Amino acid sequence: NFIKKYPKSPLADDAQYWIGESYMLLKQYEQAILAFQRVIKKYPKGNKVPNAILRQALAFYEIKDKTSAKLLLKKLIKKYPKSNEAKIAKAKLRTIK
């Protein structure tokens, strides 16, 4: 409702991100992937994008799509090399076989 009512709000990307997190907690990983994709697409310059990419990669990992998970982790590291999310992505990549 917040996003519909205030689509131009500086908090709209945060609201969309937390929708994705809610799906993650419910273990509805496909829905989470879609919600995080909306963050990436609709708010490409937002501060939640690196985290959305990371969480999307982890959701792919949970549904056993390791290829997509690896691709997203590598994309995150390349696009946001100095971010905390990139550090987490590097560690996660080392554990995916």
mmCIF file of N, CA and C in Angstrom:
data_model
loop_
_atom_site.group_PDB
_atom_site.id
_atom_site.type_symbol
_atom_site.label_atom_id
_atom_site.label_comp_id
_atom_site.label_asym_id
_atom_site.label_seq_id
_atom_site.Cartn_x
_atom_site.Cartn_y
_atom_site.Cartn_z
ATOM 1 N N ASN A 1 0.816 -1.202 0.000
ATOM 2 C CA ASN A 1 0.000 0.000 0.000
ATOM 3 C C ASN A 1 0.857 1.262 0.000
ATOM 4 N N PHE A 2 1.945 1.230 0.769
ATOM 5 C CA PHE A 2 2.825 2.397 0.841
ATOM 6 C C PHE A 2 3.369 2.749 -0.545
ATOM 7 N N ILE A 3 3.820 1.734 -1.269
ATOM 8 C CA ILE A 3 4.408 1.966 -2.593
ATOM 9 C C ILE A 3 3.367 2.529 -3.551
ATOM 10 N N LYS A 4 2.139 2.003 -3.465
ATOM 11 C CA LYS A 4 1.067 2.511 -4.330
ATOM 12 C C LYS A 4 0.725 3.953 -3.982
ATOM 13 N N LYS A 5 0.672 4.251 -2.698
ATOM 14 C CA LYS A 5 0.266 5.580 -2.253
ATOM 15 C C LYS A 5 1.368 6.621 -2.438
ATOM 16 N N TYR A 6 2.624 6.194 -2.250
ATOM 17 C CA TYR A 6 3.766 7.117 -2.325
ATOM 18 C C TYR A 6 4.859 6.571 -3.243
ATOM 19 N N PRO A 7 4.556 6.403 -4.532
ATOM 20 C CA PRO A 7 5.549 5.778 -5.428
ATOM 21 C C PRO A 7 6.840 6.580 -5.597
ATOM 22 N N LYS A 8 6.795 7.880 -5.361
ATOM 23 C CA LYS A 8 7.985 8.728 -5.535
ATOM 24 C C LYS A 8 8.730 8.968 -4.221
ATOM 25 N N SER A 9 8.271 8.364 -3.161
ATOM 26 C CA SER A 9 8.908 8.547 -1.855
ATOM 27 C C SER A 9 10.332 8.008 -1.866
ATOM 28 N N PRO A 10 11.244 8.685 -1.145
ATOM 29 C CA PRO A 10 12.601 8.136 -1.035
ATOM 30 C C PRO A 10 12.634 6.807 -0.277
ATOM 31 N N LEU A 11 11.544 6.454 0.362
ATOM 32 C CA LEU A 11 11.468 5.182 1.088
ATOM 33 C C LEU A 11 10.798 4.071 0.284
ATOM 34 N N ALA A 12 10.379 4.369 -0.946
ATOM 35 C CA ALA A 12 9.685 3.364 -1.761
ATOM 36 C C ALA A 12 10.580 2.162 -2.036
ATOM 37 N N ASP A 13 11.866 2.407 -2.313
ATOM 38 C CA ASP A 13 12.766 1.272 -2.563
ATOM 39 C C ASP A 13 12.947 0.422 -1.301
ATOM 40 N N ASP A 14 12.987 1.083 -0.145
ATOM 41 C CA ASP A 14 13.083 0.334 1.112
ATOM 42 C C ASP A 14 11.848 -0.536 1.310
ATOM 43 N N ALA A 15 10.681 0.028 1.043
ATOM 44 C CA ALA A 15 9.430 -0.724 1.205
ATOM 45 C C ALA A 15 9.426 -1.948 0.289
ATOM 46 N N GLN A 16 9.833 -1.748 -0.964
ATOM 47 C CA GLN A 16 9.876 -2.872 -1.906
ATOM 48 C C GLN A 16 10.884 -3.915 -1.455
ATOM 49 N N TYR A 17 12.024 -3.470 -0.958
ATOM 50 C CA TYR A 17 13.043 -4.401 -0.468
ATOM 51 C C TYR A 17 12.481 -5.258 0.673
ATOM 52 N N TRP A 18 11.776 -4.647 1.595
ATOM 53 C CA TRP A 18 11.262 -5.386 2.751
ATOM 54 C C TRP A 18 10.138 -6.340 2.375
ATOM 55 N N ILE A 19 9.475 -6.071 1.266
ATOM 56 C CA ILE A 19 8.519 -7.061 0.744
ATOM 57 C C ILE A 19 9.293 -8.332 0.383
ATOM 58 N N GLY A 20 10.425 -8.150 -0.288
ATOM 59 C CA GLY A 20 11.278 -9.298 -0.635
ATOM 60 C C GLY A 20 11.768 -10.037 0.598
ATOM 61 N N GLU A 21 12.176 -9.301 1.610
ATOM 62 C CA GLU A 21 12.638 -9.920 2.853
ATOM 63 C C GLU A 21 11.512 -10.717 3.516
ATOM 64 N N SER A 22 10.315 -10.186 3.450
ATOM 65 C CA SER A 22 9.166 -10.897 4.029
ATOM 66 C C SER A 22 8.963 -12.241 3.340
ATOM 67 N N TYR A 23 9.065 -12.239 2.013
ATOM 68 C CA TYR A 23 8.953 -13.503 1.282
ATOM 69 C C TYR A 23 10.080 -14.463 1.655
ATOM 70 N N MET A 24 11.286 -13.933 1.863
ATOM 71 C CA MET A 24 12.407 -14.794 2.266
ATOM 72 C C MET A 24 12.088 -15.475 3.595
ATOM 73 N N LEU A 25 11.579 -14.714 4.546
ATOM 74 C CA LEU A 25 11.254 -15.282 5.860
ATOM 75 C C LEU A 25 10.168 -16.351 5.771
ATOM 76 N N LEU A 26 9.276 -16.174 4.816
ATOM 77 C CA LEU A 26 8.205 -17.150 4.611
ATOM 78 C C LEU A 26 8.660 -18.336 3.750
ATOM 79 N N LYS A 27 9.929 -18.290 3.330
ATOM 80 C CA LYS A 27 10.501 -19.314 2.448
ATOM 81 C C LYS A 27 9.778 -19.392 1.097
ATOM 82 N N GLN A 28 9.223 -18.263 0.674
ATOM 83 C CA GLN A 28 8.599 -18.153 -0.646
ATOM 84 C C GLN A 28 9.636 -17.504 -1.572
ATOM 85 N N TYR A 29 10.625 -18.313 -1.925
ATOM 86 C CA TYR A 29 11.808 -17.791 -2.597
ATOM 87 C C TYR A 29 11.544 -17.231 -3.990
ATOM 88 N N GLU A 30 10.649 -17.865 -4.738
ATOM 89 C CA GLU A 30 10.341 -17.346 -6.076
ATOM 90 C C GLU A 30 9.727 -15.947 -5.977
ATOM 91 N N GLN A 31 8.815 -15.764 -5.023
ATOM 92 C CA GLN A 31 8.200 -14.443 -4.816
ATOM 93 C C GLN A 31 9.257 -13.435 -4.364
ATOM 94 N N ALA A 32 10.175 -13.875 -3.523
ATOM 95 C CA ALA A 32 11.248 -12.999 -3.063
ATOM 96 C C ALA A 32 12.112 -12.539 -4.233
ATOM 97 N N ILE A 33 12.452 -13.474 -5.110
ATOM 98 C CA ILE A 33 13.258 -13.139 -6.292
ATOM 99 C C ILE A 33 12.578 -12.046 -7.106
ATOM 100 N N LEU A 34 11.282 -12.195 -7.321
ATOM 101 C CA LEU A 34 10.528 -11.187 -8.086
ATOM 102 C C LEU A 34 10.487 -9.845 -7.361
ATOM 103 N N ALA A 35 10.293 -9.872 -6.051
ATOM 104 C CA ALA A 35 10.233 -8.628 -5.275
ATOM 105 C C ALA A 35 11.583 -7.909 -5.308
ATOM 106 N N PHE A 36 12.672 -8.659 -5.168
ATOM 107 C CA PHE A 36 13.995 -8.037 -5.227
ATOM 108 C C PHE A 36 14.291 -7.513 -6.634
ATOM 109 N N GLN A 37 13.779 -8.201 -7.654
ATOM 110 C CA GLN A 37 13.966 -7.724 -9.027
ATOM 111 C C GLN A 37 13.292 -6.366 -9.224
ATOM 112 N N ARG A 38 12.143 -6.168 -8.577
ATOM 113 C CA ARG A 38 11.468 -4.867 -8.660
ATOM 114 C C ARG A 38 12.329 -3.763 -8.049
ATOM 115 N N VAL A 39 13.020 -4.062 -6.972
ATOM 116 C CA VAL A 39 13.929 -3.075 -6.364
ATOM 117 C C VAL A 39 14.995 -2.697 -7.380
ATOM 118 N N ILE A 40 15.602 -3.703 -8.002
ATOM 119 C CA ILE A 40 16.703 -3.491 -8.950
ATOM 120 C C ILE A 40 16.231 -2.712 -10.174
ATOM 121 N N LYS A 41 15.052 -3.059 -10.689
ATOM 122 C CA LYS A 41 14.526 -2.430 -11.904
ATOM 123 C C LYS A 41 13.966 -1.028 -11.659
ATOM 124 N N LYS A 42 13.105 -0.901 -10.636
ATOM 125 C CA LYS A 42 12.399 0.368 -10.408
ATOM 126 C C LYS A 42 13.253 1.424 -9.715
ATOM 127 N N TYR A 43 14.258 0.996 -8.964
ATOM 128 C CA TYR A 43 15.066 1.938 -8.183
ATOM 129 C C TYR A 43 16.559 1.663 -8.401
ATOM 130 N N PRO A 44 17.014 1.731 -9.668
ATOM 131 C CA PRO A 44 18.392 1.322 -9.976
ATOM 132 C C PRO A 44 19.474 2.141 -9.263
ATOM 133 N N LYS A 45 19.144 3.343 -8.845
ATOM 134 C CA LYS A 45 20.130 4.177 -8.153
ATOM 135 C C LYS A 45 19.920 4.166 -6.634
ATOM 136 N N GLY A 46 18.982 3.350 -6.180
ATOM 137 C CA GLY A 46 18.667 3.292 -4.753
ATOM 138 C C GLY A 46 19.731 2.570 -3.945
ATOM 139 N N ASN A 47 19.731 2.848 -2.647
ATOM 140 C CA ASN A 47 20.737 2.257 -1.769
ATOM 141 C C ASN A 47 20.467 0.787 -1.449
ATOM 142 N N LYS A 48 19.318 0.276 -1.833
ATOM 143 C CA LYS A 48 18.970 -1.116 -1.538
ATOM 144 C C LYS A 48 19.362 -2.084 -2.655
ATOM 145 N N VAL A 49 19.842 -1.576 -3.770
ATOM 146 C CA VAL A 49 20.141 -2.434 -4.919
ATOM 147 C C VAL A 49 21.203 -3.498 -4.607
ATOM 148 N N PRO A 50 22.357 -3.142 -4.018
ATOM 149 C CA PRO A 50 23.335 -4.203 -3.736
ATOM 150 C C PRO A 50 22.764 -5.298 -2.832
ATOM 151 N N ASN A 51 22.021 -4.893 -1.827
ATOM 152 C CA ASN A 51 21.428 -5.868 -0.926
ATOM 153 C C ASN A 51 20.370 -6.704 -1.630
ATOM 154 N N ALA A 52 19.602 -6.078 -2.515
ATOM 155 C CA ALA A 52 18.576 -6.806 -3.265
ATOM 156 C C ALA A 52 19.217 -7.870 -4.161
ATOM 157 N N ILE A 53 20.338 -7.530 -4.796
ATOM 158 C CA ILE A 53 21.039 -8.503 -5.642
ATOM 159 C C ILE A 53 21.544 -9.669 -4.784
ATOM 160 N N LEU A 54 22.122 -9.349 -3.637
ATOM 161 C CA LEU A 54 22.617 -10.389 -2.741
ATOM 162 C C LEU A 54 21.489 -11.301 -2.279
ATOM 163 N N ARG A 55 20.403 -10.725 -1.831
ATOM 164 C CA ARG A 55 19.289 -11.519 -1.329
ATOM 165 C C ARG A 55 18.647 -12.339 -2.450
ATOM 166 N N GLN A 56 18.622 -11.770 -3.647
ATOM 167 C CA GLN A 56 18.097 -12.501 -4.797
ATOM 168 C C GLN A 56 18.983 -13.721 -5.081
ATOM 169 N N ALA A 57 20.291 -13.535 -5.022
ATOM 170 C CA ALA A 57 21.221 -14.654 -5.227
ATOM 171 C C ALA A 57 20.995 -15.741 -4.177
ATOM 172 N N LEU A 58 20.803 -15.330 -2.932
ATOM 173 C CA LEU A 58 20.573 -16.303 -1.865
ATOM 174 C C LEU A 58 19.244 -17.039 -2.048
ATOM 175 N N ALA A 59 18.253 -16.343 -2.583
ATOM 176 C CA ALA A 59 16.965 -16.992 -2.859
ATOM 177 C C ALA A 59 17.134 -18.040 -3.964
ATOM 178 N N PHE A 60 17.894 -17.705 -5.006
ATOM 179 C CA PHE A 60 18.168 -18.688 -6.056
ATOM 180 C C PHE A 60 18.893 -19.902 -5.476
ATOM 181 N N TYR A 61 19.828 -19.651 -4.590
ATOM 182 C CA TYR A 61 20.556 -20.750 -3.940
ATOM 183 C C TYR A 61 19.585 -21.660 -3.173
ATOM 184 N N GLU A 62 18.633 -21.060 -2.489
ATOM 185 C CA GLU A 62 17.660 -21.825 -1.704
ATOM 186 C C GLU A 62 16.781 -22.726 -2.568
ATOM 187 N N ILE A 63 16.515 -22.289 -3.809
ATOM 188 C CA ILE A 63 15.695 -23.129 -4.702
ATOM 189 C C ILE A 63 16.588 -24.028 -5.571
ATOM 190 N N LYS A 64 17.847 -24.159 -5.163
ATOM 191 C CA LYS A 64 18.812 -25.073 -5.799
ATOM 192 C C LYS A 64 19.236 -24.642 -7.204
ATOM 193 N N ASP A 65 19.097 -23.344 -7.509
ATOM 194 C CA ASP A 65 19.578 -22.817 -8.787
ATOM 195 C C ASP A 65 20.934 -22.154 -8.524
ATOM 196 N N LYS A 66 21.944 -23.000 -8.395
ATOM 197 C CA LYS A 66 23.276 -22.507 -8.045
ATOM 198 C C LYS A 66 23.899 -21.670 -9.157
ATOM 199 N N THR A 67 23.560 -21.973 -10.402
ATOM 200 C CA THR A 67 24.103 -21.207 -11.528
ATOM 201 C C THR A 67 23.663 -19.752 -11.448
ATOM 202 N N SER A 68 22.373 -19.534 -11.262
ATOM 203 C CA SER A 68 21.873 -18.157 -11.154
ATOM 204 C C SER A 68 22.437 -17.467 -9.919
ATOM 205 N N ALA A 69 22.537 -18.209 -8.823
ATOM 206 C CA ALA A 69 23.095 -17.644 -7.591
ATOM 207 C C ALA A 69 24.530 -17.162 -7.838
ATOM 208 N N LYS A 70 25.345 -17.996 -8.466
ATOM 209 C CA LYS A 70 26.740 -17.628 -8.738
ATOM 210 C C LYS A 70 26.826 -16.411 -9.655
ATOM 211 N N LEU A 71 26.007 -16.409 -10.710
ATOM 212 C CA LEU A 71 26.028 -15.278 -11.646
ATOM 213 C C LEU A 71 25.699 -13.970 -10.946
ATOM 214 N N LEU A 72 24.688 -13.990 -10.096
ATOM 215 C CA LEU A 72 24.301 -12.772 -9.375
ATOM 216 C C LEU A 72 25.375 -12.342 -8.377
ATOM 217 N N LEU A 73 25.977 -13.300 -7.691
ATOM 218 C CA LEU A 73 27.039 -12.962 -6.741
ATOM 219 C C LEU A 73 28.218 -12.319 -7.465
ATOM 220 N N LYS A 74 28.582 -12.875 -8.624
ATOM 221 C CA LYS A 74 29.684 -12.306 -9.410
ATOM 222 C C LYS A 74 29.330 -10.911 -9.933
ATOM 223 N N LYS A 75 28.083 -10.739 -10.361
ATOM 224 C CA LYS A 75 27.612 -9.426 -10.831
ATOM 225 C C LYS A 75 27.704 -8.397 -9.701
ATOM 226 N N LEU A 76 27.291 -8.800 -8.527
ATOM 227 C CA LEU A 76 27.329 -7.921 -7.360
ATOM 228 C C LEU A 76 28.764 -7.491 -7.042
ATOM 229 N N ILE A 77 29.677 -8.444 -7.036
ATOM 230 C CA ILE A 77 31.080 -8.156 -6.735
ATOM 231 C C ILE A 77 31.669 -7.197 -7.769
ATOM 232 N N LYS A 78 31.318 -7.422 -9.029
ATOM 233 C CA LYS A 78 31.845 -6.574 -10.106
ATOM 234 C C LYS A 78 31.271 -5.155 -10.046
ATOM 235 N N LYS A 79 29.964 -5.054 -9.802
ATOM 236 C CA LYS A 79 29.292 -3.749 -9.844
ATOM 237 C C LYS A 79 29.494 -2.928 -8.563
ATOM 238 N N TYR A 80 29.608 -3.607 -7.429
ATOM 239 C CA TYR A 80 29.745 -2.918 -6.130
ATOM 240 C C TYR A 80 30.919 -3.510 -5.345
ATOM 241 N N PRO A 81 32.145 -3.417 -5.886
ATOM 242 C CA PRO A 81 33.291 -4.132 -5.298
ATOM 243 C C PRO A 81 33.650 -3.721 -3.866
ATOM 244 N N LYS A 82 33.353 -2.507 -3.480
ATOM 245 C CA LYS A 82 33.741 -2.033 -2.154
ATOM 246 C C LYS A 82 32.625 -2.163 -1.111
ATOM 247 N N SER A 83 31.508 -2.717 -1.514
ATOM 248 C CA SER A 83 30.360 -2.807 -0.605
ATOM 249 C C SER A 83 30.496 -3.977 0.372
ATOM 250 N N ASN A 84 29.800 -3.867 1.485
ATOM 251 C CA ASN A 84 29.736 -4.985 2.437
ATOM 252 C C ASN A 84 29.100 -6.199 1.782
ATOM 253 N N GLU A 85 28.120 -5.950 0.915
ATOM 254 C CA GLU A 85 27.449 -7.046 0.209
ATOM 255 C C GLU A 85 28.433 -7.820 -0.661
ATOM 256 N N ALA A 86 29.397 -7.119 -1.263
ATOM 257 C CA ALA A 86 30.407 -7.792 -2.089
ATOM 258 C C ALA A 86 31.262 -8.728 -1.226
ATOM 259 N N LYS A 87 31.590 -8.296 -0.004
ATOM 260 C CA LYS A 87 32.355 -9.161 0.901
ATOM 261 C C LYS A 87 31.572 -10.434 1.216
ATOM 262 N N ILE A 88 30.287 -10.268 1.487
ATOM 263 C CA ILE A 88 29.421 -11.419 1.781
ATOM 264 C C ILE A 88 29.324 -12.316 0.548
ATOM 265 N N ALA A 89 29.191 -11.691 -0.622
ATOM 266 C CA ALA A 89 29.085 -12.450 -1.878
ATOM 267 C C ALA A 89 30.337 -13.283 -2.130
ATOM 268 N N LYS A 90 31.513 -12.703 -1.867
ATOM 269 C CA LYS A 90 32.766 -13.447 -2.061
ATOM 270 C C LYS A 90 32.805 -14.669 -1.150
ATOM 271 N N ALA A 91 32.408 -14.477 0.094
ATOM 272 C CA ALA A 91 32.401 -15.600 1.043
ATOM 273 C C ALA A 91 31.409 -16.676 0.617
ATOM 274 N N LYS A 92 30.240 -16.268 0.146
ATOM 275 C CA LYS A 92 29.225 -17.215 -0.278
ATOM 276 C C LYS A 92 29.683 -17.986 -1.518
ATOM 277 N N LEU A 93 30.331 -17.286 -2.460
ATOM 278 C CA LEU A 93 30.833 -17.937 -3.667
ATOM 279 C C LEU A 93 31.796 -19.068 -3.341
ATOM 280 N N ARG A 94 32.612 -18.873 -2.304
ATOM 281 C CA ARG A 94 33.577 -19.903 -1.920
ATOM 282 C C ARG A 94 32.887 -21.166 -1.393
ATOM 283 N N THR A 95 31.653 -21.032 -0.922
ATOM 284 C CA THR A 95 30.955 -22.195 -0.354
ATOM 285 C C THR A 95 30.082 -22.924 -1.374
ATOM 286 N N ILE A 96 29.814 -22.298 -2.515
ATOM 287 C CA ILE A 96 28.954 -22.922 -3.527
ATOM 288 C C ILE A 96 29.796 -23.817 -4.424
ATOM 289 N N LYS A 97 29.427 -25.072 -4.483
ATOM 290 C CA LYS A 97 30.154 -26.030 -5.336
ATOM 291 C C LYS A 97 29.376 -26.312 -6.609
#
